mmCIF file of C-alpha atoms in Angstrom:
data_model
loop_
_atom_site.group_PDB
_atom_site.id
_atom_site.type_symbol
_atom_site.label_atom_id
_atom_site.label_comp_id
_atom_site.label_asym_id
_atom_site.label_seq_id
_atom_site.Cartn_x
_atom_site.Cartn_y
_atom_site.Cartn_z
ATOM 1 C CA MET A 676 5.294 -215.120 54.555
ATOM 2 C CA ALA A 677 7.624 -216.341 51.859
ATOM 3 C CA ASP A 678 9.834 -219.339 52.612
ATOM 4 C CA THR A 679 13.263 -218.638 51.409
ATOM 5 C CA SER A 680 15.023 -221.222 53.591
ATOM 6 C CA ARG A 681 14.672 -224.345 51.299
ATOM 7 C CA ASP A 682 15.771 -223.253 47.759
ATOM 8 C CA THR A 683 19.163 -222.865 46.389
ATOM 9 C CA THR A 684 18.721 -220.030 43.892
ATOM 10 C CA ILE A 685 16.845 -216.651 43.806
ATOM 11 C CA GLU A 686 14.728 -217.864 40.912
ATOM 12 C CA GLU A 687 13.642 -220.919 42.845
ATOM 13 C CA MET A 688 12.740 -218.741 45.985
ATOM 14 C CA ALA A 689 10.644 -216.429 43.714
ATOM 15 C CA ALA A 690 8.975 -219.399 41.998
ATOM 16 C CA ARG A 691 8.131 -220.926 45.289
ATOM 17 C CA SER A 692 6.729 -217.646 46.632
ATOM 18 C CA LEU A 693 4.402 -217.366 43.661
ATOM 19 C CA ALA A 694 3.260 -221.031 43.572
ATOM 20 C CA GLU A 695 2.448 -220.828 47.353
ATOM 21 C CA THR A 696 0.098 -217.699 46.889
ATOM 22 C CA ASP A 697 -2.853 -216.928 44.704
ATOM 23 C CA GLY A 698 -4.021 -213.758 42.877
ATOM 24 C CA GLU A 699 -2.554 -210.307 42.901
ATOM 25 C CA LEU A 700 0.233 -209.555 45.359
ATOM 26 C CA ILE A 701 1.582 -206.387 47.004
ATOM 27 C CA VAL A 702 5.172 -207.732 47.886
ATOM 28 C CA LEU A 703 7.110 -206.387 50.901
ATOM 29 C CA ALA A 704 10.629 -207.553 50.922
ATOM 30 C CA HIS A 705 13.889 -206.933 52.901
ATOM 31 C CA SER A 706 17.522 -207.300 52.061
ATOM 32 C CA MET A 707 17.981 -210.668 50.043
ATOM 33 C CA GLY A 708 14.209 -210.781 49.924
ATOM 34 C CA GLY A 709 14.420 -207.760 47.656
ATOM 35 C CA ARG A 710 16.186 -209.931 45.143
ATOM 36 C CA VAL A 711 13.538 -212.525 45.341
ATOM 37 C CA ALA A 712 10.798 -209.876 44.978
ATOM 38 C CA MET A 713 12.422 -208.459 41.919
ATOM 39 C CA GLU A 714 12.593 -211.952 40.457
ATOM 40 C CA MET A 715 8.946 -212.468 41.341
ATOM 41 C CA GLY A 716 8.172 -209.228 39.370
ATOM 42 C CA ARG A 717 10.080 -210.809 36.352
ATOM 43 C CA GLN A 718 8.323 -214.152 36.469
ATOM 44 C CA ALA A 719 4.825 -212.841 37.104
ATOM 45 C CA PRO A 720 4.562 -209.062 36.490
ATOM 46 C CA ASP A 721 0.751 -209.260 36.012
ATOM 47 C CA ARG A 722 0.285 -210.543 39.554
ATOM 48 C CA ILE A 723 2.196 -207.668 41.173
ATOM 49 C CA ARG A 724 0.163 -204.651 42.216
ATOM 50 C CA ALA A 725 3.029 -202.963 44.151
ATOM 51 C CA MET A 726 6.355 -203.653 45.698
ATOM 52 C CA VAL A 727 8.120 -202.352 48.766
ATOM 53 C CA LEU A 728 11.933 -203.102 48.820
ATOM 54 C CA ALA A 729 13.777 -202.370 52.110
ATOM 55 C CA ASN A 730 17.534 -202.409 52.281
ATOM 56 C CA ALA A 731 17.798 -203.967 48.765
ATOM 57 C CA ASN A 732 20.270 -203.584 45.982
ATOM 58 C CA ALA A 733 20.658 -204.867 42.453
ATOM 59 C CA GLU A 734 24.452 -204.712 42.189
ATOM 60 C CA GLY A 735 26.357 -207.723 40.676
ATOM 61 C CA LEU A 736 28.970 -209.738 42.405
ATOM 62 C CA GLY A 737 31.746 -207.502 43.849
ATOM 63 C CA GLU A 738 35.393 -208.113 43.432
ATOM 64 C CA HIS A 739 35.991 -209.742 46.724
ATOM 65 C CA GLU A 740 32.414 -210.870 47.471
ATOM 66 C CA LEU A 741 32.955 -214.557 46.564
ATOM 67 C CA ALA A 742 35.815 -214.901 49.152
ATOM 68 C CA HIS A 743 33.849 -212.842 51.695
ATOM 69 C CA ARG A 744 30.778 -215.140 51.388
ATOM 70 C CA GLU A 745 32.742 -218.271 51.545
ATOM 71 C CA ALA A 746 34.364 -216.974 54.813
ATOM 72 C CA ARG A 747 30.900 -216.132 56.208
ATOM 73 C CA ILE A 748 29.687 -219.644 55.297
ATOM 74 C CA ALA A 749 32.776 -221.205 56.976
ATOM 75 C CA GLU A 750 32.302 -219.031 60.051
ATOM 76 C CA ALA A 751 28.652 -219.743 60.474
ATOM 77 C CA ASN A 752 29.100 -223.631 59.976
ATOM 78 C CA LYS A 753 31.878 -223.491 62.613
ATOM 79 C CA ASP A 754 29.851 -221.474 65.314
ATOM 80 C CA MET A 755 26.643 -219.765 64.565
ATOM 81 C CA ILE A 756 26.689 -217.829 67.932
ATOM 82 C CA ALA A 757 30.175 -216.457 67.260
ATOM 83 C CA TYR A 758 29.068 -215.583 63.802
ATOM 84 C CA ALA A 759 26.112 -213.702 64.928
ATOM 85 C CA ARG A 760 28.026 -211.663 67.519
ATOM 86 C CA GLY A 761 30.399 -210.646 64.821
ATOM 87 C CA TRP A 762 27.920 -209.876 62.178
ATOM 88 C CA VAL A 763 25.143 -208.061 63.957
ATOM 89 C CA PRO A 764 27.085 -205.084 65.015
ATOM 90 C CA LYS A 765 28.102 -204.394 61.453
ATOM 91 C CA VAL A 766 24.530 -204.194 60.160
ATOM 92 C CA ILE A 767 22.743 -201.954 62.691
ATOM 93 C CA SER A 768 23.014 -198.342 63.522
ATOM 94 C CA ALA A 769 24.789 -196.597 66.158
ATOM 95 C CA ALA A 770 21.497 -195.848 67.995
ATOM 96 C CA SER A 771 20.413 -199.513 67.710
ATOM 97 C CA LYS A 772 23.507 -200.704 69.419
ATOM 98 C CA GLN A 773 22.507 -198.696 72.498
ATOM 99 C CA LYS A 774 19.272 -200.811 72.795
ATOM 100 C CA PRO A 775 20.259 -204.164 74.648
ATOM 101 C CA ASP A 776 16.695 -205.760 74.108
ATOM 102 C CA LEU A 777 16.895 -205.000 70.316
ATOM 103 C CA VAL A 778 20.379 -206.317 70.028
ATOM 104 C CA ALA A 779 19.522 -209.470 71.938
ATOM 105 C CA ALA A 780 16.399 -210.105 69.842
ATOM 106 C CA ILE A 781 18.474 -209.676 66.552
ATOM 107 C CA LEU A 782 21.258 -211.948 67.890
ATOM 108 C CA LYS A 783 18.670 -214.708 68.735
ATOM 109 C CA MET A 784 17.103 -214.493 65.410
ATOM 110 C CA VAL A 785 20.532 -214.872 63.625
ATOM 111 C CA GLU A 786 21.597 -217.711 66.093
ATOM 112 C CA ASP A 787 18.271 -219.716 65.465
ATOM 113 C CA CYS A 788 19.012 -219.743 61.696
ATOM 114 C CA PRO A 789 20.408 -223.246 60.923
ATOM 115 C CA PRO A 790 23.810 -222.969 59.347
ATOM 116 C CA GLU A 791 22.744 -224.949 56.271
ATOM 117 C CA VAL A 792 20.071 -222.364 55.501
ATOM 118 C CA GLN A 793 22.654 -219.407 55.915
ATOM 119 C CA GLU A 794 24.848 -221.357 53.457
ATOM 120 C CA ARG A 795 22.086 -221.940 50.962
ATOM 121 C CA GLN A 796 21.086 -218.180 50.916
ATOM 122 C CA ASN A 797 24.741 -217.126 50.620
ATOM 123 C CA ARG A 798 25.245 -219.370 47.656
ATOM 124 C CA ALA A 799 22.025 -218.284 46.066
ATOM 125 C CA LEU A 800 23.411 -214.700 46.315
ATOM 126 C CA ILE A 801 26.621 -215.635 44.738
ATOM 127 C CA THR A 802 24.636 -216.962 41.770
ATOM 128 C CA ARG A 803 22.093 -214.255 41.831
ATOM 129 C CA PRO A 804 20.474 -212.945 38.576
ATOM 130 C CA ASP A 805 20.978 -209.337 37.295
ATOM 131 C CA PRO A 806 17.610 -207.578 37.874
ATOM 132 C CA THR A 807 18.775 -204.426 35.912
ATOM 133 C CA MET A 808 18.200 -206.558 32.838
ATOM 134 C CA TYR A 809 14.382 -206.659 33.414
ATOM 135 C CA LEU A 810 13.400 -203.947 35.818
ATOM 136 C CA ARG A 811 12.224 -201.640 33.031
ATOM 137 C CA GLU A 812 9.712 -204.120 32.131
ATOM 138 C CA MET A 813 7.931 -203.661 35.454
ATOM 139 C CA CYS A 814 5.012 -201.297 35.387
ATOM 140 C CA PHE A 815 3.775 -201.460 38.919
ATOM 141 C CA PRO A 816 4.954 -198.889 41.581
ATOM 142 C CA VAL A 817 7.948 -199.645 43.747
ATOM 143 C CA LEU A 818 8.896 -197.958 46.986
ATOM 144 C CA LEU A 819 12.621 -198.272 47.846
ATOM 145 C CA LEU A 820 13.681 -197.743 51.514
ATOM 146 C CA SER A 821 16.883 -197.791 53.396
ATOM 147 C CA GLY A 822 18.470 -196.771 56.719
ATOM 148 C CA SER A 823 20.714 -193.773 56.897
ATOM 149 C CA GLU A 824 23.552 -195.800 58.141
ATOM 150 C CA ASP A 825 23.185 -198.750 55.726
ATOM 151 C CA HIS A 826 26.384 -199.464 53.978
ATOM 152 C CA LEU A 827 25.009 -202.425 51.952
ATOM 153 C CA SER A 828 21.959 -200.610 50.556
ATOM 154 C CA THR A 829 23.208 -197.108 49.847
ATOM 155 C CA ARG A 830 21.562 -194.035 48.396
ATOM 156 C CA ALA A 831 23.515 -194.761 45.223
ATOM 157 C CA SER A 832 22.520 -198.410 44.962
ATOM 158 C CA ASN A 833 18.889 -197.529 45.513
ATOM 159 C CA GLU A 834 18.918 -194.622 43.026
ATOM 160 C CA GLU A 835 20.366 -197.067 40.430
ATOM 161 C CA ILE A 836 17.453 -199.430 41.036
ATOM 162 C CA ALA A 837 15.019 -196.538 40.726
ATOM 163 C CA ARG A 838 16.590 -195.335 37.520
ATOM 164 C CA HIS A 839 15.759 -198.652 35.847
ATOM 165 C CA LEU A 840 12.102 -198.517 37.076
ATOM 166 C CA LYS A 841 9.126 -196.740 35.427
ATOM 167 C CA ASP A 842 7.357 -195.857 38.793
ATOM 168 C CA ALA A 843 9.677 -195.701 41.822
ATOM 169 C CA GLU A 844 10.347 -193.687 44.890
ATOM 170 C CA PHE A 845 13.316 -193.791 47.327
ATOM 171 C CA TRP A 846 13.103 -192.694 51.020
ATOM 172 C CA VAL A 847 15.845 -192.832 53.771
ATOM 173 C CA ILE A 848 14.840 -193.481 57.396
ATOM 174 C CA GLU A 849 17.092 -192.118 60.123
ATOM 175 C CA ASP A 850 18.731 -193.993 62.896
ATOM 176 C CA ALA A 851 18.697 -197.322 61.185
ATOM 177 C CA ALA A 852 21.145 -199.321 59.159
ATOM 178 C CA HIS A 853 20.650 -202.630 57.142
ATOM 179 C CA LEU A 854 18.165 -204.062 59.555
ATOM 180 C CA LEU A 855 15.587 -201.327 59.094
ATOM 181 C CA PRO A 856 12.414 -203.512 59.742
ATOM 182 C CA PHE A 857 13.890 -204.305 63.175
ATOM 183 C CA GLU A 858 15.445 -201.009 64.068
ATOM 184 C CA GLN A 859 12.636 -198.537 63.085
ATOM 185 C CA PRO A 860 9.554 -200.688 62.609
ATOM 186 C CA GLN A 861 6.978 -198.126 63.257
ATOM 187 C CA GLU A 862 8.488 -195.465 61.120
ATOM 188 C CA LEU A 863 8.894 -198.083 58.391
ATOM 189 C CA ILE A 864 5.291 -199.048 58.587
ATOM 190 C CA ALA A 865 4.053 -195.222 58.632
ATOM 191 C CA THR A 866 6.220 -194.570 55.562
ATOM 192 C CA ILE A 867 4.726 -197.469 53.659
ATOM 193 C CA LEU A 868 1.356 -196.504 54.605
ATOM 194 C CA ARG A 869 1.618 -192.916 53.489
ATOM 195 C CA TRP A 870 3.106 -194.249 50.168
ATOM 196 C CA PHE A 871 0.114 -196.565 49.791
ATOM 197 C CA GLY A 872 -2.238 -193.596 50.416
ATOM 198 C CA ARG A 873 -0.412 -191.401 47.737
ATOM 199 C CA LYS A 874 -0.488 -194.163 45.221
ATOM 200 C CA GLU A 875 -4.051 -195.172 46.170
ATOM 201 C CA ILE A 876 -3.150 -198.657 46.854
ATOM 202 C CA LYS A 877 -5.850 -200.467 48.561
ATOM 203 C CA LEU A 878 -5.049 -203.344 50.841
ATOM 204 C CA ILE A 879 -8.353 -204.948 50.674
#
């Protein structure tokens, strides 16, 4: 499990993840973790056997993104519980919103995140590197996944990542949005395992 809570840049997060592991890796990443994973692929391409990116994107800083992230940082620093209750409904699917236990678990996960970690990660994303500059150099297979209702990691943004890669597949999982690993964990695992089988990727 990579620790992305202590560093201030995507590059540092990737370097820590590589330094705290040995040998070849199959990297599974979600959301911001996808940025870290792609940077790991740049820093140590010979160590990566395969990569799975769920709800990722490679887009640059949007026109209003800086102001949006600063507002998120301020809101979370003021009241993490209120922040969680405002953010979570925006990133899960309509079906997920009808599952009280799931919503409660996601809310608790966000509420338990220290505000200083949330701020560090948002600032790391503000200064994120542009992975499209080096994706073509990655020769390992990559599986891209997103939820059918994800407005942050869209079909278009995933197809743009795939266009830069030598060996990539993109799949959409229904009844999920940006928190795919929480919303549809069994379908996500099954899809990854099927892809491992087609690519003859051995886990041991």
